[in-house]
Coordinates of C-alpha atoms in Angstrom, one line a residue:
Chain A
X14 CA 246.0 -20.6 117.3
X15 CA 246.9 -17.1 118.3
X16 CA 246.5 -16.2 121.9
X17 CA 244.7 -13.0 122.8
X18 CA 246.7 -10.9 125.2
X19 CA 245.0 -9.2 128.1
X20 CA 246.3 -5.7 128.8
X21 CA 249.0 -5.4 131.4
X22 CA 247.7 -4.3 134.8
X23 CA 247.9 -0.6 135.5
X24 CA 250.8 0.9 137.4
X25 CA 251.2 -0.8 140.7
X26 CA 253.1 0.3 143.9
X27 CA 256.7 -0.6 144.0
X28 CA 256.1 -3.1 146.8
X29 CA 253.8 -5.2 144.7
X30 CA 255.5 -8.1 143.0
X31 CA 255.1 -7.9 139.2
X32 CA 252.3 -9.9 137.7
X33 CA 253.3 -13.1 136.1
X34 CA 251.9 -14.1 132.7
X35 CA 249.6 -17.1 132.6
X36 CA 248.4 -19.1 129.7
X37 CA 244.6 -19.5 130.0
X38 CA 243.1 -22.6 128.4
X39 CA 239.7 -24.2 128.5
X40 CA 238.5 -27.6 129.3
X41 CA 234.8 -28.5 129.1
X42 CA 233.9 -24.9 129.1
X43 CA 235.9 -23.9 132.2
X44 CA 239.0 -21.8 132.0
X45 CA 242.2 -22.7 133.8
X46 CA 245.5 -20.8 134.1
X47 CA 249.0 -22.1 134.0
X48 CA 252.2 -20.0 134.4
X49 CA 253.3 -19.1 130.9
X50 CA 257.0 -19.5 131.8
X51 CA 256.5 -23.3 132.1
X52 CA 254.7 -23.6 128.8
X53 CA 257.4 -24.2 126.2
X54 CA 255.2 -24.9 123.1
X55 CA 251.6 -25.3 122.1
X56 CA 250.6 -27.6 119.3
X57 CA 247.3 -28.5 117.7
X58 CA 246.3 -32.1 118.4
X59 CA 244.0 -34.1 116.2
X60 CA 242.1 -37.2 117.1
X61 CA 244.1 -40.4 117.7
X62 CA 246.7 -39.0 119.9
X63 CA 249.2 -41.6 121.1
X64 CA 250.8 -41.6 124.5
X65 CA 253.5 -39.0 123.7
X66 CA 254.1 -36.0 121.5
X67 CA 257.4 -35.1 119.9
X68 CA 258.5 -31.5 120.0
X69 CA 261.9 -30.2 118.9
X70 CA 263.4 -33.7 118.9
X71 CA 262.2 -34.5 122.4
X72 CA 259.4 -36.8 123.4
X73 CA 256.9 -35.7 126.1
X74 CA 254.3 -38.0 127.7
X75 CA 250.8 -36.9 127.0
X76 CA 248.4 -36.2 129.8
X77 CA 244.8 -35.5 128.8
X78 CA 243.4 -33.2 131.5
X79 CA 239.9 -34.3 130.7
X80 CA 240.7 -37.8 131.7
X81 CA 242.6 -36.7 134.8
X82 CA 239.8 -34.5 135.9
X83 CA 237.2 -37.2 135.1
X84 CA 235.4 -35.1 132.5
X85 CA 233.6 -36.6 129.5
X86 CA 235.8 -37.1 126.4
X87 CA 235.8 -34.1 124.0
X88 CA 233.8 -34.3 120.8
X89 CA 236.0 -31.6 119.2
X90 CA 238.1 -32.9 116.3
X91 CA 241.0 -30.6 117.2
X92 CA 242.4 -29.9 120.6
X93 CA 245.7 -28.6 121.8
X94 CA 248.8 -29.8 123.5
X95 CA 250.6 -27.5 125.9
X96 CA 254.2 -28.7 126.3
X97 CA 254.9 -27.9 129.9
X98 CA 258.2 -28.2 131.7
X99 CA 258.3 -28.3 135.5
X100 CA 261.1 -28.7 138.1
X101 CA 261.6 -32.4 137.5
X102 CA 259.1 -33.5 134.9
X103 CA 257.7 -32.4 131.7
X104 CA 254.6 -33.5 129.7
X105 CA 252.2 -32.5 127.0
X106 CA 249.0 -31.4 128.6
X107 CA 246.0 -32.0 126.3
X108 CA 243.4 -29.2 126.6
X109 CA 240.4 -28.2 124.6
X110 CA 241.4 -24.7 123.5
X111 CA 243.9 -21.9 124.2
X112 CA 242.1 -18.8 125.3
X113 CA 244.5 -16.0 126.0
X114 CA 247.6 -14.8 127.9
X115 CA 246.7 -13.0 131.0
X116 CA 248.8 -11.2 133.7
X117 CA 248.0 -12.3 137.2
X118 CA 249.5 -11.0 140.5
X119 CA 250.4 -13.7 143.0
X120 CA 248.3 -11.9 145.6
X121 CA 245.3 -12.3 143.4
X122 CA 245.5 -16.1 143.7
X123 CA 243.4 -17.3 146.5
X124 CA 244.3 -20.6 148.1
X125 CA 241.8 -23.5 147.9
X126 CA 239.3 -23.8 150.8
X127 CA 240.2 -26.6 153.2
X128 CA 237.0 -28.2 152.0
X129 CA 239.0 -29.4 149.0
X130 CA 241.2 -32.0 150.6
X131 CA 241.9 -34.5 147.8
X132 CA 244.3 -34.7 144.9
X133 CA 242.9 -31.4 143.8
X134 CA 245.3 -29.8 146.3
X135 CA 248.2 -31.1 144.2
X136 CA 246.6 -30.0 141.0
X137 CA 245.6 -26.5 141.8
X138 CA 247.7 -23.7 143.4
X139 CA 244.5 -21.7 144.0
X140 CA 241.8 -19.7 142.3
X141 CA 241.9 -16.4 140.5
X142 CA 239.3 -14.1 139.2
X143 CA 239.8 -13.1 135.6
X144 CA 237.0 -10.6 134.8
X145 CA 233.8 -12.2 135.9
X146 CA 235.3 -15.7 135.7
X147 CA 236.7 -17.9 138.5
X148 CA 239.8 -19.6 137.1
X149 CA 241.6 -22.5 138.8
X150 CA 245.3 -22.0 138.7
X151 CA 247.3 -25.1 137.8
X152 CA 250.1 -26.2 140.2
X153 CA 252.6 -27.2 137.5
X154 CA 254.7 -29.8 139.4
X155 CA 251.6 -31.3 140.9
X156 CA 250.0 -31.8 137.6
X157 CA 253.2 -33.1 136.0
X158 CA 253.5 -35.7 138.7
X159 CA 250.3 -37.2 137.3
X160 CA 252.0 -37.7 133.9
X161 CA 254.0 -40.5 135.5
X162 CA 250.9 -42.3 136.9
X163 CA 248.1 -43.9 134.9
X164 CA 245.1 -41.6 134.6
X165 CA 241.8 -42.7 136.0
X166 CA 239.1 -43.6 133.4
X167 CA 236.7 -40.8 132.4
X168 CA 233.6 -40.8 134.5
X169 CA 230.5 -38.7 133.8
X170 CA 230.0 -36.1 136.5
X171 CA 226.3 -35.9 136.7
X172 CA 226.4 -33.0 139.2
X173 CA 228.2 -30.7 136.8
X174 CA 225.5 -28.8 135.1
X175 CA 227.8 -26.7 133.1
X176 CA 230.4 -24.1 133.4
X177 CA 229.8 -20.8 135.2
X178 CA 228.2 -18.3 132.9
X179 CA 230.6 -15.8 134.1
Chain B
X29 CA 200.0 -1.7 199.9
X30 CA 199.3 -3.8 197.0
X31 CA 201.9 -6.2 195.8
X32 CA 202.2 -6.3 192.1
X33 CA 202.1 -9.9 191.0
X34 CA 204.3 -10.8 188.2
X35 CA 202.4 -12.8 185.6
X36 CA 204.2 -16.0 184.6
X37 CA 204.9 -15.4 181.0
X38 CA 205.7 -18.5 179.1
X39 CA 207.4 -17.5 175.9
X40 CA 207.4 -19.9 173.0
X41 CA 210.7 -21.5 172.4
X42 CA 212.9 -19.5 170.1
X43 CA 213.3 -21.1 166.7
X44 CA 216.9 -22.0 166.5
X45 CA 216.9 -24.4 163.5
X46 CA 216.2 -23.7 159.9
X47 CA 214.6 -26.7 158.2
X48 CA 215.2 -27.2 154.5
X49 CA 214.0 -29.7 151.9
X50 CA 216.7 -31.6 150.0
X51 CA 215.0 -34.1 147.7
X52 CA 212.9 -36.4 149.9
X53 CA 214.9 -35.4 153.0
X54 CA 214.3 -32.7 155.5
X55 CA 217.5 -31.3 157.1
X56 CA 217.9 -28.7 159.8
X57 CA 220.7 -26.4 160.7
X58 CA 221.4 -24.0 163.6
X59 CA 220.3 -20.5 162.6
X60 CA 223.5 -19.1 164.1
X61 CA 225.7 -20.9 161.6
X62 CA 223.8 -19.7 158.5
X63 CA 225.4 -16.8 156.7
X64 CA 222.8 -16.4 154.0
X65 CA 220.2 -18.1 151.9
X66 CA 220.6 -16.9 148.3
X67 CA 220.1 -18.0 144.8
X68 CA 223.5 -18.8 143.1
X69 CA 223.3 -18.1 139.4
X70 CA 226.5 -19.8 138.4
X71 CA 229.5 -21.7 139.7
X72 CA 232.8 -23.0 138.4
X73 CA 233.2 -26.7 138.5
X74 CA 236.5 -27.7 140.2
X75 CA 237.7 -31.3 139.7
X76 CA 238.0 -32.9 143.1
X77 CA 238.3 -36.4 144.6
X78 CA 235.2 -35.9 146.7
X79 CA 232.1 -36.1 144.4
X80 CA 230.2 -33.9 146.9
X81 CA 232.3 -30.9 146.1
X82 CA 230.8 -29.4 143.0
X83 CA 233.0 -26.3 142.6
X84 CA 233.4 -22.7 143.5
X85 CA 230.7 -20.0 143.7
X86 CA 231.0 -16.3 144.0
X87 CA 229.0 -15.1 146.9
X88 CA 229.1 -11.4 148.0
X89 CA 232.5 -11.0 146.5
X90 CA 234.0 -14.1 148.1
X91 CA 234.8 -17.5 146.6
X92 CA 233.2 -20.3 148.5
X93 CA 233.0 -24.0 147.9
X94 CA 229.7 -25.4 146.6
X95 CA 229.0 -28.8 148.2
X96 CA 226.2 -31.2 147.4
X97 CA 225.0 -32.6 150.7
X98 CA 223.4 -35.6 149.1
X99 CA 226.5 -37.8 149.0
X100 CA 227.4 -36.6 152.5
X101 CA 224.0 -37.9 153.7
X102 CA 224.4 -41.2 152.0
X103 CA 222.9 -40.6 148.6
X104 CA 224.7 -42.6 145.9
X105 CA 225.7 -39.7 143.6
X106 CA 225.5 -36.0 143.3
X107 CA 222.2 -34.6 142.0
X108 CA 222.1 -32.5 138.8
X109 CA 222.1 -28.9 139.8
X110 CA 219.7 -26.5 138.1
X111 CA 220.8 -22.9 138.0
X112 CA 220.0 -20.6 139.5
X113 CA 220.1 -22.8 142.6
X114 CA 218.7 -21.9 146.0
X115 CA 221.7 -22.3 148.4
X116 CA 222.3 -22.1 152.1
X117 CA 225.6 -20.5 152.9
X118 CA 226.9 -21.7 156.3
X119 CA 230.0 -21.2 158.5
X120 CA 231.7 -24.5 159.0
X121 CA 234.9 -25.2 160.9
X122 CA 236.6 -25.3 157.5
X123 CA 235.4 -21.9 156.4
X124 CA 232.2 -20.8 154.6
X125 CA 230.6 -23.2 152.2
X126 CA 227.3 -23.2 150.3
X127 CA 225.0 -26.1 149.5
X128 CA 221.9 -26.3 147.3
X129 CA 218.5 -27.0 148.8
X130 CA 215.1 -27.4 147.2
X131 CA 213.3 -25.2 149.6
X132 CA 213.5 -23.6 153.0
X133 CA 210.6 -25.2 154.8
X134 CA 210.6 -23.2 158.0
X135 CA 212.0 -22.9 161.5
X136 CA 212.0 -25.2 164.5
X137 CA 213.2 -25.0 168.1
X138 CA 216.4 -26.9 168.7
X139 CA 215.0 -28.8 171.7
X140 CA 211.9 -30.1 170.0
X141 CA 212.4 -33.8 169.6
X142 CA 209.1 -34.4 167.8
X143 CA 210.5 -33.8 164.4
X144 CA 213.8 -35.6 164.8
X145 CA 212.4 -38.7 163.3
X146 CA 211.8 -37.0 160.0
X147 CA 214.4 -34.3 160.0
X148 CA 218.2 -34.8 160.0
X149 CA 219.8 -32.2 162.2
X150 CA 223.2 -31.3 160.7
X151 CA 226.2 -29.8 162.4
X152 CA 227.5 -27.2 160.0
X153 CA 230.8 -27.2 161.8
X154 CA 231.5 -30.6 160.3
X155 CA 230.0 -30.1 156.8
X156 CA 233.3 -29.3 155.3
X157 CA 235.0 -32.1 157.1
X158 CA 236.3 -35.5 156.1
X159 CA 234.4 -37.6 153.7
X160 CA 234.5 -41.2 153.2

């Protein structure tokens, strides 16, 4: 699946750190962003995924982000695996779809409110606005730490009425 | 010389609580902690350990957590949220947050104990606090 590229941000003052590129993927209708430099490959994933994926002669444990985030299982026959390498761990993150590549400046990422005080602080580096959407930004090492631990079973989240309309 | 007598004016107590309906409950919050009462058209769900934290809403250009008070008040699970949702935005000790309500019922003076049997008075300072 080809990724659509968002245009690079317009000229910025010299003091502003350059924008990093992020891979934007979707999960249950919500878009998430992950630093593109950590994403080594993306592969289509069909039903019946095992516990690992092989890519360039290397095995990566699979981590289904729907299961980790307690979202209902996907009904889509084809999903995608993002092979992600962090500081110490690597894994194949199973997501619903790849959306686009987008530049994001660090300053544009807002930290999570202190109201969020659970494991989500390990999973998300903050929140960014991409157009009209609010996009949680993945904390790579925090998510990859979950690849070593068993994921919790998927639970329906009755309160989630649906993704933001944007 | 006539002395002007000052009439004893008894002013009614100032309403200092806003009373809202939340399902079968009535909750009240100090007016001074309320930032706004607005309809929120959309929000972005954010996976979180606390089932009461629904996600993030954009309010007046700011990203604020959207919290379901039901579980905080002892309900078993979060209620399905119908959008647009009437929300009260409050200032807590953990920053601003919004929570959906069914209706704003009215105002009440803080010192009036008559309604305390039917209304739960919340301290917004603690709304974003620990859960358990």
